[in-house]
Amino acid sequence: MSEWLRRSTWVDHVLLAIRISVAALVLVGLAGGLTAGTYSAADFVSFTMFGLTIGSVYALIALGYTMVYGILRMINFAHGDVMMIGSFAGLFAAGALNDVGLLSALPLLALPLVLCAGMAGGAAMSLIIERIAYRPFLHVRSLAPLICAIGMSFVLQYAARGLFGTRNRAYPGFGWMEGTVSLFGLIVPIPQIVAFVAALIVLAGLLALVKLSPLGKAMRAVAEDRDAAALVGINVGAVIVATFAIGGAMAGVAGVLYALVFKQITVFMGFALGIKGFAAAILGGIGNLGGALLGGLVLGLAEALGPALILEGFGLPAPYQLKDVIGYGMLVMILIFRPQGLLGERLASKRA
Amino acid sequence: MSFNAVTSSFKVARRRKSPLAETLQIGALAGLAAIGFALIGAYVAMDKRHVVEDTLTLSQIAYALMAIAAGFVAGRDTQGRPSGSRIVLHGALTGLVAGLCVSALMLLMASVSLRSTLVAASPMLTKALSLGAPIGSLQALAQVPILGALLGMIGGVFAAMPSRYRRALTCGFAIVLIAGLFRDVFVSVLDNVPDFNGPEAEVFGSGGLNRVPALVLLVAGGIFALLRDRWNAGHNPARRARSSKAGLVLLLVGVLILPLVTNDFVAQVAMLVALYMLMGMGLNIELGLAGLVDLGFVAFFAVGAYTVALMCSSGPLALVDVSFWVALPVAVVLAAGAGMLFGLPVLRVRGDYLAMATLGLGEIIRVLVLSDALAPYLGGSQGIIEIDHPRIFGVSLQSPAALYYLALALAGVVAFISWRLQHARIGRAWLAMREDEDVAQALGIDPVASKLLAYTIGAAFAGAAGAVFAALVGSVYPHSFQLLVSINVLAILVIGGLGSLPGVLVGAIVLIGLPELLREFGEFRYLFYGIALVAMMHMRAEGLWPATTRTKENARA
């Protein structure tokens, strides 16, 4: 203790004070929320289900950030908008399938097709971003990729606004997938279950790809050391391209699943979801695929349960308006206090 | 250095294709750009703006520029020395390909209804693209590729031309474009000139330039550029440097008298530009000098605005009702305090992470202000209204021109402060930290103190801007303080040149002033920002008016 006092500066003390006060706030809120008893246990279970669903969407977005970060040590600022593009690609595919009647008749066959469209859209967009914002700046040290990616994010949002209009677009109905099912006495919407399961399947596929395939091996090698990987004959440029494509495809899946649960999509939805996905990536430990899943689920649960558990305890009016404060707050806290995340990768500490 | 992990000697080499393939690719890219331009609705919107009365609209010029640029790039990119016929041929080919893309779009729109998916693919677009020919006719389909080939050929010739003449043509064309686009500004200036009756009626039509004056301006601009080149060649660089200083003085004089010689609308736009300059100078300290990427910058602007709103409003939420001049220093101090509070936790966060952390903090503040929980104090989404206008010597500053001078005076003070800071010990400490934090610390610079100072001073400037904003608009709402404002300011800095004070002025004029004056542009301004950011990073990363240290570094490298 005295050793710590001797070596620490006043900044450490301030940071410690912030930590303690945030922890105290959370504890007070938790105590208040639990004793207030506004919500029943069934409410909390349904909140949890919802949190897991949205968390799996965050996890899919987080994968794109994490993979690109692992390889380039850069954040793809436009990743949220890639998800938006994927979501719109899925919308058009769903519209076409709806016209031939496949969507409501055979939703289990139609959904993978819609997901494929979303993946294709997201991957294509991600490749364009790589080509414009990252490839020209691979060998220079500057803010250029960050600024280019911010620029691309705006280009995508406002080009999409010009192309598709500002109004909300609704996905057509997926037949029986629209209903609810009774599970252990709880009524759960089927889209939530479908989205959660689909996200897990896609994640498993991605993990298998990275762990087992030669491409995955090359990706891990490039993440370790780009120059050394080039020396042993790995085509680094191609690996980077593949990484962006896979990350974009994951974002496309996230966009379609998000639309499956929430029905409405807009051209501006990418921004907030992108930040949440980034928060999930950091939370789990950036550069770590399993961490992205963990981070996404934790963030989703925190956002779904936080307002009821913590904010309710302070007796605030309309605590759900402050849902985003919890998400953003977790992002800031993690960036400040544990930039390596829950399952930290060692390089992160060097950088942040 | 925080970016060391990013860099490596590895570089993706560009594969060289055959000249013909490259030409076709450039043409296809230009065609895609043209299709995109049409489908986002920009073509129809800008078709209403006549640059040359009844002859050329803004969107036609945009298309022509795309074809010419494609021809120019194709002409320049062909390997080896430019040789006459090849360049012209390649230029024409790119233009032809681009034109064919547009024709394909017209054909597609005529046969399939795209309207349900793409809102801009309206009959109006088909009509505008047909250029007066019957819709769907062979003439309408054929004329665009032919025109494209002609323009591409011009672009090719342009590439082969001696640079003297190229500059002359560019200058003449730019003058015509500016005169046509900012017709309203020039007309209002000419209106205000006494004893000079009605020249605007001959030069300007109801929408843009008339034909003959346009031609005269084109030729005059070209001759001017040629003469200037001749003059510059005959004189030494020292004198040329002096003439660039003269340009700065001219710019300042223009800024000073602008609202006097034009109308209220222009004054209002100028006032916005001055506000963004204030903010830009604030972020310039954080980002340009100290290298701290702050995307939550708008929070300080909001603190300044809400302070003035709470102190000067006659509405029910006001805490006190004092004069603007009392509230202004309070707003600045509170914003500076907020900056310090904001900066403290993120002291050890760097690079991309810092961008995200500050973005998160800024969004938290916006969501909190918007929420019902704080509505009894800050008005929630209803905001605070009825803010008094500032008064000076008993005169209420209400007109846009008066508020413009207020903002300009503040901007002048802030510019002076940041200029002095930049060259003081702390300014050099910031620069050192931007370049390499660890080395700077090893050299005895206290990173904590200098970073906190950067946050505090930058926030104070933004707070001043917020205070004036509240006084100008007379009301504050949370939706005025979105992330977009932070991005605007960031874009101003990047376009103008990071760390450069005149760059802030140039950036604010280009990014805030021009889109406001061009009403047709309004809808597409953020698209334009995004493209400008990307293009700037690719072509001129140091900005339009780079900081002197940067220029020197580049000269050495």
GROMACS .gro file of N, CA and C in nm, chain B residues 25-130:
model
  318
  377GLN      N    1  -1.082   0.083  -6.734
  377GLN     CA    2  -1.117   0.083  -6.592
  377GLN      C    3  -1.150   0.225  -6.545
  378ILE      N    4  -1.069   0.320  -6.588
  378ILE     CA    5  -1.095   0.458  -6.548
  378ILE      C    6  -1.231   0.503  -6.600
  379GLY      N    7  -1.259   0.466  -6.725
  379GLY     CA    8  -1.388   0.503  -6.783
  379GLY      C    9  -1.503   0.442  -6.704
  380ALA      N   10  -1.488   0.315  -6.666
  380ALA     CA   11  -1.594   0.249  -6.591
  380ALA      C   12  -1.612   0.314  -6.455
  381LEU      N   13  -1.500   0.352  -6.391
  381LEU     CA   14  -1.510   0.419  -6.261
  381LEU      C   15  -1.584   0.552  -6.274
  382ALA      N   16  -1.547   0.628  -6.378
  382ALA     CA   17  -1.615   0.756  -6.399
  382ALA      C   18  -1.764   0.732  -6.424
  383GLY      N   19  -1.795   0.626  -6.502
  383GLY     CA   20  -1.934   0.595  -6.529
  383GLY      C   21  -2.009   0.559  -6.403
  384LEU      N   22  -1.944   0.479  -6.315
  384LEU     CA   23  -2.007   0.444  -6.188
  384LEU      C   24  -2.031   0.567  -6.104
  385ALA      N   25  -1.932   0.657  -6.102
  385ALA     CA   26  -1.948   0.781  -6.025
  385ALA      C   27  -2.067   0.859  -6.079
  386ALA      N   28  -2.079   0.864  -6.211
  386ALA     CA   29  -2.190   0.939  -6.272
  386ALA      C   30  -2.324   0.874  -6.236
  387ILE      N   31  -2.329   0.739  -6.241
  387ILE     CA   32  -2.454   0.670  -6.206
  387ILE      C   33  -2.489   0.697  -6.060
  388GLY      N   34  -2.386   0.688  -5.973
  388GLY     CA   35  -2.410   0.715  -5.832
  388GLY      C   36  -2.462   0.856  -5.810
  389PHE      N   37  -2.400   0.949  -5.878
  389PHE     CA   38  -2.440   1.090  -5.868
  389PHE      C   39  -2.587   1.107  -5.906
  390ALA      N   40  -2.629   1.036  -6.010
  390ALA     CA   41  -2.768   1.047  -6.053
  390ALA      C   42  -2.861   0.979  -5.953
  391LEU      N   43  -2.821   0.860  -5.905
  391LEU     CA   44  -2.914   0.780  -5.824
  391LEU      C   45  -2.928   0.830  -5.681
  392ILE      N   46  -2.832   0.907  -5.630
  392ILE     CA   47  -2.854   0.962  -5.497
  392ILE      C   48  -2.939   1.088  -5.504
  393GLY      N   49  -2.979   1.126  -5.623
  393GLY     CA   50  -3.069   1.241  -5.635
  393GLY      C   51  -2.996   1.371  -5.655
  394ALA      N   52  -2.861   1.366  -5.661
  394ALA     CA   53  -2.787   1.490  -5.673
  394ALA      C   54  -2.808   1.553  -5.811
  395TYR      N   55  -2.824   1.466  -5.916
  395TYR     CA   56  -2.835   1.522  -6.050
  395TYR      C   57  -2.958   1.610  -6.062
  396VAL      N   58  -3.071   1.556  -6.018
  396VAL     CA   59  -3.195   1.633  -6.031
  396VAL      C   60  -3.189   1.759  -5.946
  397ALA      N   61  -3.135   1.746  -5.824
  397ALA     CA   62  -3.130   1.863  -5.736
  397ALA      C   63  -3.043   1.972  -5.794
  398MET      N   64  -2.929   1.933  -5.851
  398MET     CA   65  -2.836   2.036  -5.898
  398MET      C   66  -2.868   2.080  -6.040
  399ASP      N   67  -2.960   2.010  -6.104
  399ASP     CA   68  -2.999   2.050  -6.239
  399ASP      C   69  -3.078   2.180  -6.235
  400LYS      N   70  -3.129   2.214  -6.118
  400LYS     CA   71  -3.208   2.336  -6.107
  400LYS      C   72  -3.120   2.459  -6.102
  401ARG      N   73  -2.994   2.437  -6.077
  401ARG     CA   74  -2.903   2.550  -6.062
  401ARG      C   75  -2.835   2.580  -6.195
  402HIS      N   76  -2.867   2.695  -6.252
  402HIS     CA   77  -2.804   2.732  -6.379
  402HIS      C   78  -2.677   2.808  -6.350
  403VAL      N   79  -2.567   2.759  -6.402
  403VAL     CA   80  -2.442   2.833  -6.388
  403VAL      C   81  -2.434   2.935  -6.499
  404VAL      N   82  -2.457   2.889  -6.623
  404VAL     CA   83  -2.471   2.981  -6.735
  404VAL      C   84  -2.618   2.972  -6.777
  405GLU      N   85  -2.684   3.084  -6.773
  405GLU     CA   86  -2.828   3.090  -6.794
  405GLU      C   87  -2.872   3.013  -6.918
  406ASP      N   88  -2.967   2.919  -6.900
  406ASP     CA   89  -3.028   2.843  -7.010
  406ASP      C   90  -2.929   2.760  -7.090
  407THR      N   91  -2.806   2.747  -7.046
  407THR     CA   92  -2.709   2.671  -7.124
  407THR      C   93  -2.651   2.556  -7.045
  408LEU      N   94  -2.601   2.589  -6.926
  408LEU     CA   95  -2.531   2.487  -6.849
  408LEU      C   96  -2.583   2.487  -6.706
  409THR      N   97  -2.619   2.368  -6.657
  409THR     CA   98  -2.657   2.361  -6.517
  409THR      C   99  -2.543   2.300  -6.437
  410LEU      N  100  -2.557   2.309  -6.307
  410LEU     CA  101  -2.450   2.260  -6.220
  410LEU      C  102  -2.427   2.110  -6.239
  411SER      N  103  -2.537   2.034  -6.254
  411SER     CA  104  -2.518   1.890  -6.267
  411SER      C  105  -2.455   1.855  -6.401
  412GLN      N  106  -2.490   1.932  -6.507
  412GLN     CA  107  -2.423   1.907  -6.635
  412GLN      C  108  -2.274   1.933  -6.623
  413ILE      N  109  -2.241   2.039  -6.550
  413ILE     CA  110  -2.098   2.069  -6.531
  413ILE      C  111  -2.031   1.956  -6.453
  414ALA      N  112  -2.103   1.907  -6.351
  414ALA     CA  113  -2.044   1.797  -6.272
  414ALA      C  114  -2.016   1.676  -6.361
  415TYR      N  115  -2.112   1.643  -6.449
  415TYR     CA  116  -2.092   1.531  -6.540
  415TYR      C  117  -1.976   1.558  -6.635
  416ALA      N  118  -1.973   1.680  -6.689
  416ALA     CA  119  -1.866   1.714  -6.781
  416ALA      C  120  -1.731   1.703  -6.712
  417LEU      N  121  -1.727   1.748  -6.585
  417LEU     CA  122  -1.600   1.741  -6.513
  417LEU      C  123  -1.558   1.597  -6.491
  418MET      N  124  -1.657   1.509  -6.465
  418MET     CA  125  -1.623   1.368  -6.447
  418MET      C  126  -1.558   1.313  -6.574
  419ALA      N  127  -1.619   1.343  -6.690
  419ALA     CA  128  -1.565   1.292  -6.816
  419ALA      C  129  -1.428   1.351  -6.844
  420ILE      N  130  -1.415   1.482  -6.820
  420ILE     CA  131  -1.286   1.546  -6.848
  420ILE      C  132  -1.179   1.490  -6.755
  421ALA      N  133  -1.216   1.475  -6.627
  421ALA     CA  134  -1.118   1.421  -6.532
  421ALA      C  135  -1.076   1.281  -6.573
  422ALA      N  136  -1.174   1.199  -6.616
  422ALA     CA  137  -1.140   1.063  -6.658
  422ALA      C  138  -1.043   1.067  -6.776
  423GLY      N  139  -1.074   1.152  -6.873
  423GLY     CA  140  -0.986   1.164  -6.989
  423GLY      C  141  -0.848   1.211  -6.949
  424PHE      N  142  -0.845   1.304  -6.854
  424PHE     CA  143  -0.717   1.359  -6.808
  424PHE      C  144  -0.633   1.249  -6.744
  425VAL      N  145  -0.698   1.172  -6.652
  425VAL     CA  146  -0.624   1.066  -6.584
  425VAL      C  147  -0.577   0.960  -6.683
  426ALA      N  148  -0.666   0.925  -6.776
  426ALA     CA  149  -0.628   0.824  -6.875
  426ALA      C  150  -0.512   0.874  -6.959
  427GLY      N  151  -0.516   1.001  -6.997
  427GLY     CA  152  -0.409   1.057  -7.078
  427GLY      C  153  -0.278   1.059  -7.002
  428ARG      N  154  -0.287   1.088  -6.871
  428ARG     CA  155  -0.165   1.100  -6.793
  428ARG      C  156  -0.107   0.964  -6.759
  429ASP      N  157  -0.198   0.865  -6.739
  429ASP     CA  158  -0.153   0.737  -6.688
  429ASP      C  159  -0.091   0.647  -6.795
  430THR      N  160  -0.114   0.678  -6.922
  430THR     CA  161  -0.056   0.589  -7.022
  430THR      C  162   0.095   0.594  -7.008
  431GLN      N  163   0.153   0.474  -7.013
  431GLN     CA  164   0.294   0.468  -6.978
  431GLN      C  165   0.382   0.540  -7.080
  432GLY      N  166   0.498   0.579  -7.032
  432GLY     CA  167   0.591   0.647  -7.120
  432GLY      C  168   0.553   0.792  -7.140
  433ARG      N  169   0.620   0.855  -7.232
  433ARG     CA  170   0.595   0.996  -7.261
  433ARG      C  171   0.458   1.011  -7.325
  434PRO      N  172   0.391   1.120  -7.296
  434PRO     CA  173   0.264   1.142  -7.364
  434PRO      C  174   0.289   1.159  -7.515
  435SER      N  175   0.216   1.084  -7.593
  435SER     CA  176   0.229   1.103  -7.737
  435SER      C  177   0.092   1.136  -7.792
  436GLY      N  178   0.088   1.238  -7.873
  436GLY     CA  179  -0.033   1.306  -7.917
  436GLY      C  180  -0.156   1.221  -7.939
  437SER      N  181  -0.153   1.136  -8.043
  437SER     CA  182  -0.276   1.070  -8.085
  437SER      C  183  -0.324   0.971  -7.980
  438ARG      N  184  -0.228   0.901  -7.913
  438ARG     CA  185  -0.267   0.802  -7.813
  438ARG      C  186  -0.348   0.866  -7.701
  439ILE      N  187  -0.299   0.982  -7.654
  439ILE     CA  188  -0.365   1.048  -7.543
  439ILE      C  189  -0.509   1.082  -7.580
  440VAL      N  190  -0.525   1.141  -7.697
  440VAL     CA  191  -0.659   1.183  -7.738
  440VAL      C  192  -0.748   1.061  -7.751
  441LEU      N  193  -0.693   0.954  -7.806
  441LEU     CA  194  -0.772   0.832  -7.825
  441LEU      C  195  -0.815   0.774  -7.690
  442HIS      N  196  -0.718   0.765  -7.596
  442HIS     CA  197  -0.751   0.708  -7.466
  442HIS      C  198  -0.851   0.796  -7.393
  443GLY      N  199  -0.833   0.927  -7.403
  443GLY     CA  200  -0.927   1.018  -7.340
  443GLY      C  201  -1.067   0.996  -7.393
  444ALA      N  202  -1.078   0.990  -7.525
  444ALA     CA  203  -1.209   0.972  -7.587
  444ALA      C  204  -1.270   0.839  -7.543
  445LEU      N  205  -1.187   0.737  -7.532
  445LEU     CA  206  -1.237   0.605  -7.494
  445LEU      C  207  -1.295   0.606  -7.352
  446THR      N  208  -1.223   0.669  -7.257
  446THR     CA  209  -1.278   0.675  -7.120
  446THR      C  210  -1.411   0.747  -7.120
  447GLY      N  211  -1.415   0.861  -7.189
  447GLY     CA  212  -1.540   0.938  -7.192
  447GLY      C  213  -1.652   0.855  -7.251
  448LEU      N  214  -1.621   0.781  -7.357
  448LEU     CA  215  -1.722   0.697  -7.422
  448LEU      C  216  -1.775   0.591  -7.325
  449VAL      N  217  -1.681   0.525  -7.254
  449VAL     CA  218  -1.724   0.421  -7.160
  449VAL      C  219  -1.812   0.481  -7.051
  450ALA      N  220  -1.769   0.597  -6.998
  450ALA     CA  221  -1.848   0.661  -6.892
  450ALA      C  222  -1.987   0.696  -6.944
  451GLY      N  223  -1.991   0.751  -7.067
  451GLY     CA  224  -2.121   0.788  -7.125
  451GLY      C  225  -2.208   0.666  -7.146
  452LEU      N  226  -2.147   0.554  -7.190
  452LEU     CA  227  -2.225   0.431  -7.211
  452LEU      C  228  -2.286   0.385  -7.080
  453CYS      N  229  -2.212   0.400  -6.969
  453CYS     CA  230  -2.267   0.362  -6.839
  453CYS      C  231  -2.394   0.441  -6.810
  454VAL      N  232  -2.389   0.572  -6.836
  454VAL     CA  233  -2.506   0.656  -6.809
  454VAL      C  234  -2.621   0.614  -6.900
  455SER      N  235  -2.589   0.586  -7.028
  455SER     CA  236  -2.695   0.543  -7.120
  455SER      C  237  -2.758   0.413  -7.072
  456ALA      N  238  -2.673   0.323  -7.022
  456ALA     CA  239  -2.725   0.197  -6.971
  456ALA      C  240  -2.822   0.222  -6.856
  457LEU      N  241  -2.786   0.318  -6.772
  457LEU     CA  242  -2.876   0.353  -6.661
  457LEU      C  243  -3.010   0.401  -6.715
  458MET      N  244  -3.005   0.488  -6.819
  458MET     CA  245  -3.129   0.541  -6.875
  458MET      C  246  -3.215   0.429  -6.933
  459LEU      N  247  -3.148   0.339  -7.002
  459LEU     CA  248  -3.220   0.226  -7.061
  459LEU      C  249  -3.285   0.141  -6.953
  460LEU      N  250  -3.210   0.119  -6.845
  460LEU     CA  251  -3.261   0.039  -6.734
  460LEU      C  252  -3.382   0.106  -6.671
  461MET      N  253  -3.371   0.236  -6.652
  461MET     CA  254  -3.482   0.308  -6.589
  461MET      C  255  -3.605   0.307  -6.677
  462ALA      N  256  -3.581   0.308  -6.809
  462ALA     CA  257  -3.695   0.309  -6.900
  462ALA      C  258  -3.766   0.174  -6.900
  463SER      N  259  -3.691   0.064  -6.879
  463SER     CA  260  -3.753  -0.067  -6.891
  463SER      C  261  -3.802  -0.123  -6.757
  464VAL      N  262  -3.732  -0.093  -6.647
  464VAL     CA  263  -3.772  -0.146  -6.516
  464VAL      C  264  -3.804  -0.029  -6.424
  465SER      N  265  -3.902  -0.047  -6.340
  465SER     CA  266  -3.929   0.058  -6.242
  465SER      C  267  -3.841   0.036  -6.120
  466LEU      N  268  -3.748   0.129  -6.098
  466LEU     CA  269  -3.658   0.116  -5.984
  466LEU      C  270  -3.708   0.196  -5.866
  467ARG      N  271  -3.817   0.266  -5.888
  467ARG     CA  272  -3.858   0.368  -5.791
  467ARG      C  273  -3.880   0.313  -5.651
  468SER      N  274  -3.929   0.188  -5.641
  468SER     CA  275  -3.964   0.138  -5.508
  468SER      C  276  -3.839   0.114  -5.424
  469THR      N  277  -3.726   0.082  -5.488
  469THR     CA  278  -3.603   0.061  -5.413
  469THR      C  279  -3.520   0.189  -5.408
  470LEU      N  280  -3.503   0.250  -5.521
  470LEU     CA  281  -3.416   0.367  -5.529
  470LEU      C  282  -3.503   0.490  -5.548
  471VAL      N  283  -3.513   0.570  -5.444
  471VAL     CA  284  -3.611   0.677  -5.445
  471VAL      C  285  -3.580   0.784  -5.549
  472ALA      N  286  -3.453   0.794  -5.591
  472ALA     CA  287  -3.419   0.904  -5.680
  472ALA      C  288  -3.439   0.868  -5.827
  473ALA      N  289  -3.467   0.741  -5.858
  473ALA     CA  290  -3.479   0.700  -5.998
  473ALA      C  291  -3.617   0.739  -6.052
  474SER      N  292  -3.642   0.867  -6.058
  474SER     CA  293  -3.773   0.918  -6.092
  474SER      C  294  -3.779   0.954  -6.240
  475PRO      N  295  -3.898   0.975  -6.294
  475PRO     CA  296  -3.908   1.021  -6.433
  475PRO      C  297  -3.835   1.153  -6.454
  476MET      N  298  -3.829   1.233  -6.348
  476MET     CA  299  -3.758   1.361  -6.361
  476MET      C  300  -3.611   1.339  -6.395
  477LEU      N  301  -3.554   1.234  -6.337
  477LEU     CA  302  -3.413   1.204  -6.364
  477LEU      C  303  -3.395   1.166  -6.511
  478THR      N  304  -3.485   1.080  -6.562
  478THR     CA  305  -3.476   1.040  -6.702
  478THR      C  306  -3.486   1.162  -6.792
  479LYS      N  307  -3.579   1.248  -6.757
  479LYS     CA  308  -3.599   1.368  -6.839
  479LYS      C  309  -3.474   1.455  -6.837
  480ALA      N  310  -3.418   1.473  -6.718
  480ALA     CA  311  -3.300   1.559  -6.707
  480ALA      C  312  -3.182   1.498  -6.782
  481LEU      N  313  -3.169   1.365  -6.776
  481LEU     CA  314  -3.055   1.301  -6.841
  481LEU      C  315  -3.070   1.302  -6.993
  482SER      N  316  -3.194   1.313  -7.042
  482SER     CA  317  -3.215   1.312  -7.186
  482SER      C  318  -3.173   1.442  -7.251
   0.00000   0.00000   0.00000
